[in-house]
Short mmCIF file of C-alpha atoms and ligand atoms in Angstrom, two decimals:
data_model
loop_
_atom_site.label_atom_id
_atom_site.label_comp_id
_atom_site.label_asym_id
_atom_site.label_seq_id
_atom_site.Cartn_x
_atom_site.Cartn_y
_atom_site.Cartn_z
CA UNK A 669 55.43 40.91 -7.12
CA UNK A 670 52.30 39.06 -5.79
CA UNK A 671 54.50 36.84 -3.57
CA UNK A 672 56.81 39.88 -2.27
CA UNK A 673 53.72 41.49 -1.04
CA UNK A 674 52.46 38.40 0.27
CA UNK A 675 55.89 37.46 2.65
CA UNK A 676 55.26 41.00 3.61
CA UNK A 677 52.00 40.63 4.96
CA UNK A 678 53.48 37.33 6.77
CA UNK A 679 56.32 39.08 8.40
CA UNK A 680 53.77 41.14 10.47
CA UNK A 681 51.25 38.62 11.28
CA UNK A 682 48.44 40.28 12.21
CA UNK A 683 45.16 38.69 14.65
CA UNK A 684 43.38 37.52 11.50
CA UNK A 685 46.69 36.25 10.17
CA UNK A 686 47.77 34.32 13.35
CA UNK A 687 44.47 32.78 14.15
CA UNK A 688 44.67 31.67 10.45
CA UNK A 689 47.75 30.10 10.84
CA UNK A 690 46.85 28.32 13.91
CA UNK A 691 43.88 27.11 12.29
CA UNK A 692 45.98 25.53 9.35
CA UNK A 693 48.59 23.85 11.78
CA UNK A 694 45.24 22.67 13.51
CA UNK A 695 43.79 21.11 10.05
CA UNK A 696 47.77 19.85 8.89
CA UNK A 697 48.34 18.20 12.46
CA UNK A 698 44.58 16.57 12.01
CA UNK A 699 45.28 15.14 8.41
CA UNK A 700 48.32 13.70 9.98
CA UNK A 701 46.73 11.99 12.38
CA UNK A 702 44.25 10.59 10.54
CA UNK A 703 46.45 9.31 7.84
CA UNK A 704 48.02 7.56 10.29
CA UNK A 705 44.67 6.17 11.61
CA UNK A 706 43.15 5.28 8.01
CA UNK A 707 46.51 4.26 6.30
CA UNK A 708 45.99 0.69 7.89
CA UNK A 709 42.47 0.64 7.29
CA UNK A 710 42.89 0.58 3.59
CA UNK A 711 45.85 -1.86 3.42
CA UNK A 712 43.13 -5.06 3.93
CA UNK A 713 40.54 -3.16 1.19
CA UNK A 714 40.21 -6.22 -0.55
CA UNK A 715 38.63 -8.03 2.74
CA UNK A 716 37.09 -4.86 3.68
CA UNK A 717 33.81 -4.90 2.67
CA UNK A 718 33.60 -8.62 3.37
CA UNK A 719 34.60 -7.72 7.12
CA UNK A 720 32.07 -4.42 7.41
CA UNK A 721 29.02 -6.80 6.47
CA UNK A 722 29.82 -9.04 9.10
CA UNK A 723 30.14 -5.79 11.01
CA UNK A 724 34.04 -6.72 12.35
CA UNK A 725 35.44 -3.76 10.86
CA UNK A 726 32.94 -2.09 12.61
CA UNK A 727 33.22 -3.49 15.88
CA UNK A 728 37.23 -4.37 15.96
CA UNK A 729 40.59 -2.71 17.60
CA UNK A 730 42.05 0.38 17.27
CA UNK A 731 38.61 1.49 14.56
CA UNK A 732 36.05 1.10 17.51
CA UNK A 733 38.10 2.94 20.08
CA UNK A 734 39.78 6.19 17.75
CA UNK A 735 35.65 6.66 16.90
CA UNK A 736 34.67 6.12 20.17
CA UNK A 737 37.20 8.30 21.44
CA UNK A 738 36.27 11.28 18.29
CA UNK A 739 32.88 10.63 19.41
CA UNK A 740 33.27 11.48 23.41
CA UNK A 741 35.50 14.19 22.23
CA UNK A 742 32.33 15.92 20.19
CA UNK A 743 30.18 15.15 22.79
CA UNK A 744 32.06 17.20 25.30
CA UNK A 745 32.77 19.54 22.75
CA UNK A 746 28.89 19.91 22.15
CA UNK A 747 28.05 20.34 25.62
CA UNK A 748 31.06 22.97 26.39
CA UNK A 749 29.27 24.89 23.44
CA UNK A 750 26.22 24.62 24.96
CA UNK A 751 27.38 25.92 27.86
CA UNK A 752 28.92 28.97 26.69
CA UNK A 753 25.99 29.91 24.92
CA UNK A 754 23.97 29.49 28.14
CA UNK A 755 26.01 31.33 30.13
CA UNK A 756 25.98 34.04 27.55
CA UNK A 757 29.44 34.22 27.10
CA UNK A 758 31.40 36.33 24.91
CA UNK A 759 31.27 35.26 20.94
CA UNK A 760 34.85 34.58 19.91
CA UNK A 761 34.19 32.48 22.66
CA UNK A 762 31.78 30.92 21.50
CA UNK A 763 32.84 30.62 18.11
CA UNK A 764 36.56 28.84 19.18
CA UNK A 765 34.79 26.33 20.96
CA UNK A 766 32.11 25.41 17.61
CA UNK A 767 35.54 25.79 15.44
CA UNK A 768 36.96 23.02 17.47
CA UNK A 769 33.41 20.52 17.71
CA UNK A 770 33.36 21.04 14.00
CA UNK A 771 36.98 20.50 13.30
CA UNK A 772 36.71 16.68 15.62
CA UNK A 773 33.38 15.97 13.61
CA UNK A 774 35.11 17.05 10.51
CA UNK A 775 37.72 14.50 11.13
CA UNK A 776 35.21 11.54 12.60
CA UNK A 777 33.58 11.97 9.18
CA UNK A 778 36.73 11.54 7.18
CA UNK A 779 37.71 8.47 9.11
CA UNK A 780 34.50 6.83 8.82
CA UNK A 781 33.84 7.61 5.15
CA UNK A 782 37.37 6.33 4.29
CA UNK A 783 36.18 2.60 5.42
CA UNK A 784 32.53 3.44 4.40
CA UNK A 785 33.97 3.79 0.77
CA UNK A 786 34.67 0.06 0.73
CA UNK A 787 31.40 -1.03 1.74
CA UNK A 788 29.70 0.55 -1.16
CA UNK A 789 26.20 0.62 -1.54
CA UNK A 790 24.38 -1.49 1.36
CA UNK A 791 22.05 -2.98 -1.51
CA UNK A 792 25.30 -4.13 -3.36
CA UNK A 793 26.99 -6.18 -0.36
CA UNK A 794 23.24 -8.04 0.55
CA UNK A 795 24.71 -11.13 1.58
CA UNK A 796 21.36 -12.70 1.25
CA UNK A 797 21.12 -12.12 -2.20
CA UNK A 798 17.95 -10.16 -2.21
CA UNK A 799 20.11 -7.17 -3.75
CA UNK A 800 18.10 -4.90 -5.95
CA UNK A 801 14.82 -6.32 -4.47
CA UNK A 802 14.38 -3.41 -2.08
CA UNK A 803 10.54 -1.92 -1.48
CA UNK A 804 11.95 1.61 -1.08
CA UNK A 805 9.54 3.60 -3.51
CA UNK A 806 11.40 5.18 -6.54
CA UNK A 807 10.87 8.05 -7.77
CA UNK A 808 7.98 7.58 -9.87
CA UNK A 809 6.27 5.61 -7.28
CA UNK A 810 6.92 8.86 -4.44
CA UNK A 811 5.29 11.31 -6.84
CA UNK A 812 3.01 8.77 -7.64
CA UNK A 813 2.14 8.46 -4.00
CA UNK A 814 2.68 12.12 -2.89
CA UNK A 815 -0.09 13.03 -6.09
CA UNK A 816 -2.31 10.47 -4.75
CA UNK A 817 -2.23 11.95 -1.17
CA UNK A 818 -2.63 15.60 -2.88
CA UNK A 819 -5.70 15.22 -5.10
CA UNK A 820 -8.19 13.93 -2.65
CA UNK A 821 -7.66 16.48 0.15
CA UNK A 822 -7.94 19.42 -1.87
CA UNK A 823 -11.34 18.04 -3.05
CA UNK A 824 -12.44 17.99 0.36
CA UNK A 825 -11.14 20.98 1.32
CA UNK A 826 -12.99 22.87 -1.22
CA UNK A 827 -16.33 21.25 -0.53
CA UNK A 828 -16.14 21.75 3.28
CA UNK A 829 -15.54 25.50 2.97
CA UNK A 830 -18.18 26.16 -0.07
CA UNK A 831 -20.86 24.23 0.75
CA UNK A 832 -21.85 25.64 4.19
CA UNK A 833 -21.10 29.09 2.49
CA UNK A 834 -23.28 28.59 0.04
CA UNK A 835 -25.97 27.42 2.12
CA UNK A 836 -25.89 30.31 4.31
CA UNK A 837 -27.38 33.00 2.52
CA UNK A 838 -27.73 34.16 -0.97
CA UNK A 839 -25.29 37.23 -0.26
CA UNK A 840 -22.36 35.03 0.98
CA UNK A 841 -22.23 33.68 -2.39
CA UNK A 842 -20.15 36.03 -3.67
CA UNK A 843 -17.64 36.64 -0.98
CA UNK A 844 -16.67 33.20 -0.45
CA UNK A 845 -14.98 32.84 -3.96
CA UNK A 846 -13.04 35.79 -3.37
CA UNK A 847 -12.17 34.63 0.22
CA UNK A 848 -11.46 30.93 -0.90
CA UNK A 849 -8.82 31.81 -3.20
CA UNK A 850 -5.97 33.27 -0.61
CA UNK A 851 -7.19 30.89 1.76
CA UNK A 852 -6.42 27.61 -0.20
CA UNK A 853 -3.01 28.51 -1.01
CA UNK A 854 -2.18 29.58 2.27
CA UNK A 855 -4.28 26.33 4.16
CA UNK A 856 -1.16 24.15 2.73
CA UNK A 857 1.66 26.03 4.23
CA UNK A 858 0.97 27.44 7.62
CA UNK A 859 0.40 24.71 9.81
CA UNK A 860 4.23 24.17 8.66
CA UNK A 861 5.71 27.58 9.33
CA UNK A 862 5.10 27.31 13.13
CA UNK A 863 7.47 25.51 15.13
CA UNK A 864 6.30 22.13 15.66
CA UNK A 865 8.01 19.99 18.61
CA UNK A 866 10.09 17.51 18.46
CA UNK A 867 8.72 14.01 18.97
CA UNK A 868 9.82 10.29 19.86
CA UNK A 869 10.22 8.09 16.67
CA UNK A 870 7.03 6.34 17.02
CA UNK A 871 4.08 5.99 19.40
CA UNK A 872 2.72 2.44 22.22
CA UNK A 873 6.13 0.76 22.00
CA UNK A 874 8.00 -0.62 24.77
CA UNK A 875 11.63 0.16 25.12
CA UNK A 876 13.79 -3.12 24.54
CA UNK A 877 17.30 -3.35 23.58
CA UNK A 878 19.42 0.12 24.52
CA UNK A 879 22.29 2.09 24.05
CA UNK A 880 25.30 0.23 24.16
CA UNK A 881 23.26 -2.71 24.97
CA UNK A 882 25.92 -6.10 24.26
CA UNK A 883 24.18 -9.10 22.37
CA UNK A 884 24.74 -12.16 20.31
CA UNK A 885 23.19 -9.94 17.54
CA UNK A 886 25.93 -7.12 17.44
CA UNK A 887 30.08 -7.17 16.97
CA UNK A 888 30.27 -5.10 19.55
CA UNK A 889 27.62 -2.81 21.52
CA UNK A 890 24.08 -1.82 20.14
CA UNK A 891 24.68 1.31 18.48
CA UNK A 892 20.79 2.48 18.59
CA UNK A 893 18.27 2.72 21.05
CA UNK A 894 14.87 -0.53 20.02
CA UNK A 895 11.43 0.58 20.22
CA UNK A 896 9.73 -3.02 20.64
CA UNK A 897 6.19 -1.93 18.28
CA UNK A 898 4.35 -4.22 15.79
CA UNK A 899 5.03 -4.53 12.22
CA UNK A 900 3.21 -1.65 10.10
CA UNK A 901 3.52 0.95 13.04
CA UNK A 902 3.98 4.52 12.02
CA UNK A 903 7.71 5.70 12.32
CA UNK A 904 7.95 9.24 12.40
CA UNK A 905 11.02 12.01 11.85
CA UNK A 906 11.83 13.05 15.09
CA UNK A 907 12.44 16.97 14.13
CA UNK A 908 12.58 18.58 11.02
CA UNK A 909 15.62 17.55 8.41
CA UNK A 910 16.73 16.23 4.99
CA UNK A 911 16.75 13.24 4.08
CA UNK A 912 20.35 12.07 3.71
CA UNK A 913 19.35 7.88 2.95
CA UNK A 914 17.12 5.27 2.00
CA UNK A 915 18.69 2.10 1.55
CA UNK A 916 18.27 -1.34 2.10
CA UNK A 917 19.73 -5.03 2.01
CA UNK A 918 22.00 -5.13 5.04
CA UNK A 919 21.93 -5.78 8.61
CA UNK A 920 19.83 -2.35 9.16
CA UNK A 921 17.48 -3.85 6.39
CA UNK A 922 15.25 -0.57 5.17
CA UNK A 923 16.73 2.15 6.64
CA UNK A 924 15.90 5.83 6.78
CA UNK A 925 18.85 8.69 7.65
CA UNK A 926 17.43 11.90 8.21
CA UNK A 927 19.95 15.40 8.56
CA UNK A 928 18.67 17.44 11.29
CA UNK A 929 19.45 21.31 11.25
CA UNK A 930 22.04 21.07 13.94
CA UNK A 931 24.52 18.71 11.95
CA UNK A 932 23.08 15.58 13.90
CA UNK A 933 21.45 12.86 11.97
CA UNK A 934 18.72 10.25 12.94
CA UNK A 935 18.55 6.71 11.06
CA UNK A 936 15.46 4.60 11.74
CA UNK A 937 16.11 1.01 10.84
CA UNK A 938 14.16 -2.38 9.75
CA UNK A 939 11.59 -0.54 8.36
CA UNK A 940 8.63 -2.51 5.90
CA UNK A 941 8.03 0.38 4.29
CA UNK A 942 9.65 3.60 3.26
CA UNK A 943 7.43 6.55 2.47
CA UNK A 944 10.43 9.01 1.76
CA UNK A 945 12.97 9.43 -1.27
CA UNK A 946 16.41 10.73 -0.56
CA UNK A 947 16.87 14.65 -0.70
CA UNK A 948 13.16 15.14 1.03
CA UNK A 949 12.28 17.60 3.30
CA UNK A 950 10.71 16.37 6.61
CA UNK A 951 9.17 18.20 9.23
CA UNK A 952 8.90 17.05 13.31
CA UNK A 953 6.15 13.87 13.72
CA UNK A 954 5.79 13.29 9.71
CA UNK A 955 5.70 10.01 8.87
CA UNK A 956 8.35 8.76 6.99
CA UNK A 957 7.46 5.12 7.04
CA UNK A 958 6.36 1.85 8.99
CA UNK A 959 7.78 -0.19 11.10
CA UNK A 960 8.88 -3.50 9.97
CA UNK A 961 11.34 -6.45 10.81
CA UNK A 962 13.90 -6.07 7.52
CA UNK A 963 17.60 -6.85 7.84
CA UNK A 964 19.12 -8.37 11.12
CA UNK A 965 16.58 -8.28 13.33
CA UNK A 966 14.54 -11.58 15.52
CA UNK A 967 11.47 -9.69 15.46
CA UNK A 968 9.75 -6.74 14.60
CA UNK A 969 10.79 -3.58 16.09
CA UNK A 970 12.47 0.36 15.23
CA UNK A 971 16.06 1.02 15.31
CA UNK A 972 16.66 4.70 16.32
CA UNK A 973 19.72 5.94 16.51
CA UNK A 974 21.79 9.26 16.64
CA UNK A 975 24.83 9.92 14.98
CA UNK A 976 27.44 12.77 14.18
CA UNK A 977 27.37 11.84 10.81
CA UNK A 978 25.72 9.73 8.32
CA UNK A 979 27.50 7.19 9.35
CA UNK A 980 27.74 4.15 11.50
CA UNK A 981 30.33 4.49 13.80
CA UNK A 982 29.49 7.87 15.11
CA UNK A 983 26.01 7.11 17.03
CA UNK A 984 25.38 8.53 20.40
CA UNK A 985 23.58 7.79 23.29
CA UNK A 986 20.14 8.67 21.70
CA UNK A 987 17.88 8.84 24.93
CA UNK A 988 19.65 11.80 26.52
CA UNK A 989 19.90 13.60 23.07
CA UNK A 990 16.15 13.33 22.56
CA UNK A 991 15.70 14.88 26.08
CA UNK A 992 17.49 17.84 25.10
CA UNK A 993 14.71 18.48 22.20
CA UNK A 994 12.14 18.10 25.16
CA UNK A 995 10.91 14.57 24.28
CA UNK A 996 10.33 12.12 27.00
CA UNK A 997 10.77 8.77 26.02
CA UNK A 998 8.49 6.50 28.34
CA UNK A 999 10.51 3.51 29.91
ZN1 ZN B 1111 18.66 -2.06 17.41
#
């Protein structure tokens, strides 16, 4: 019966019901192609991870271009949805054009976790054999930290506010404590709520190596933008997020991936130290670590890039991106 009323419903397709249909032929013809593109990624699995450390899956043949290509594709796609919403246009507009920018990242992120599966854990494949010796904090030693930070400032905020009070006049004595109370659980939270702008990763570098820079150093092009800064120098999120990653041991050496509200993420590389755990909320300008010269590097520096998905493989040119948030990177 269920199926007689469904053929029913097909026979007289209706808007919903065509757009539907479209939609799956969309999703069937993209699993199709990327079979086809990942079939003969996963024939050499038992070289694979051997050839992603040395980064020549990364960097080789017909993998570099079809995510190159998925990536440009976004990219336009991005900017075509940008301008629609600029120009005000009308909303099914609007929404076709995200459908499709989702549906391309959808199936960049497929493609690149179906080789990212045979890397495994970065800390597993540390060809230097430093696995498991990682300083990223775990969890004891975050809340550890994070009660650390906590204890002393509400100390100090209490004696600020009640000893001038106090030493005002007699009368005031009483008010403050009724006063204090709101005001000390509110003090934590609203210099959060506002919107706080976004901000370059870190503060008196020097821009060095580039987007799509080519080097000795990289398979193929440098996939991040280098902030040349000391070792120990504050790195900061850029904008507010969750963090996606903290891992460590291979070429990117400490690294920080941070999931930004618009589907982009941000990965901050070499780092010496690693202030966040994995799941953490970060706000614009917090610091989320320092600077350091970990993993394949000649010197100390920050490795910023933006990607499409957690994933390398999917960065983009991270200069003009950070432009479009209204920070001005100094050259
Ligand atoms: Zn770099």
């Amino acid at each position: 019966m269920r199926r007689e009323h469904r053929t029913g419903l097909q026979s007289l397709p209706t808007g919903s019901a065509r757009s539907a249909r479209s939609a799956f032929l969309l999703a069937l013809f993209l699993v199709l192609l990327l079979a086809l593109l990942v079939v003969p990624a996963a024939v050499p699995s038992g070289t694979a991870s051997a050839a992603v450390v040395s980064g020549a899956a990364d960097g080789d043949g017909w993998f570099r271009k079809a995510t190159a290509r998925a990536v440009r594709a976004h990219e336009r796609a991005r900017a075509r949805v940008d301008r629609l919403r600029e120009a005000d246009a009308r909303p099914p507009k609007i929404e076709a054009a995200e459908e499709r920018r989702m549906a391309i990242r959808a199936g960049l992120w497929d493609l690149l976790w179906a080789v990212e599966r045979n890397v495994g854990d970065p800390v597993a494949v540390d060809p230097s054999g430093r696995a498991g010796h990682c300083p990223v904090p775990t969890r004891s030693h975050a809340q550890q930290h994070q009660r650390h930070q906590r204890s002393p400032k509400k100390k100090t905020r209490t004696m600020q506010r009640t000893k001038p009070r106090t030493l005002k006049t007699p009368q005031d004595l009483k008010k403050p404590q009724t006063v204090q109370v709101p005001q000390a659980t509110q003090v934590p939270k609203t210099p959060q709520t506002p919107h706080r702008p976004w901000t370059a990763p870190t503060r008196g570098y020097w821009l060095s190596a580039g987007f799509a820079a080519q080097g000795s150093r990289w398979a193929h092009r440098h996939t991040g933008q280098d902030f040349a800064v000391g070792a120990g120098t504050p790195v900061y999120a850029v904008g507010p997020g969750t963090v996606r990653a903290t891992t460590c041991g291979d070429g990117f050496g400490n690294q920080v991936v941070v999931r930004h509200p618009d589907g982009y993420f941000t990965q901050y590389a070499h780092l010496s130290h690693i202030d966040v755990r994995k799941g953490g909320h970060v706000s614009a300008g917090q610091r989320i670590g320092l600077s350091g010269a970990t993993g394949n590097v000649t010197g100390p520096h920050l490795h910023f890039e933006v990607r499409i998905t957690p994933y390398m493989g999917s960065a983009v040119p991270p200069l003009p991106w950070l432009r479009r948030k209204d920070v001005q990177v100094i050259h």
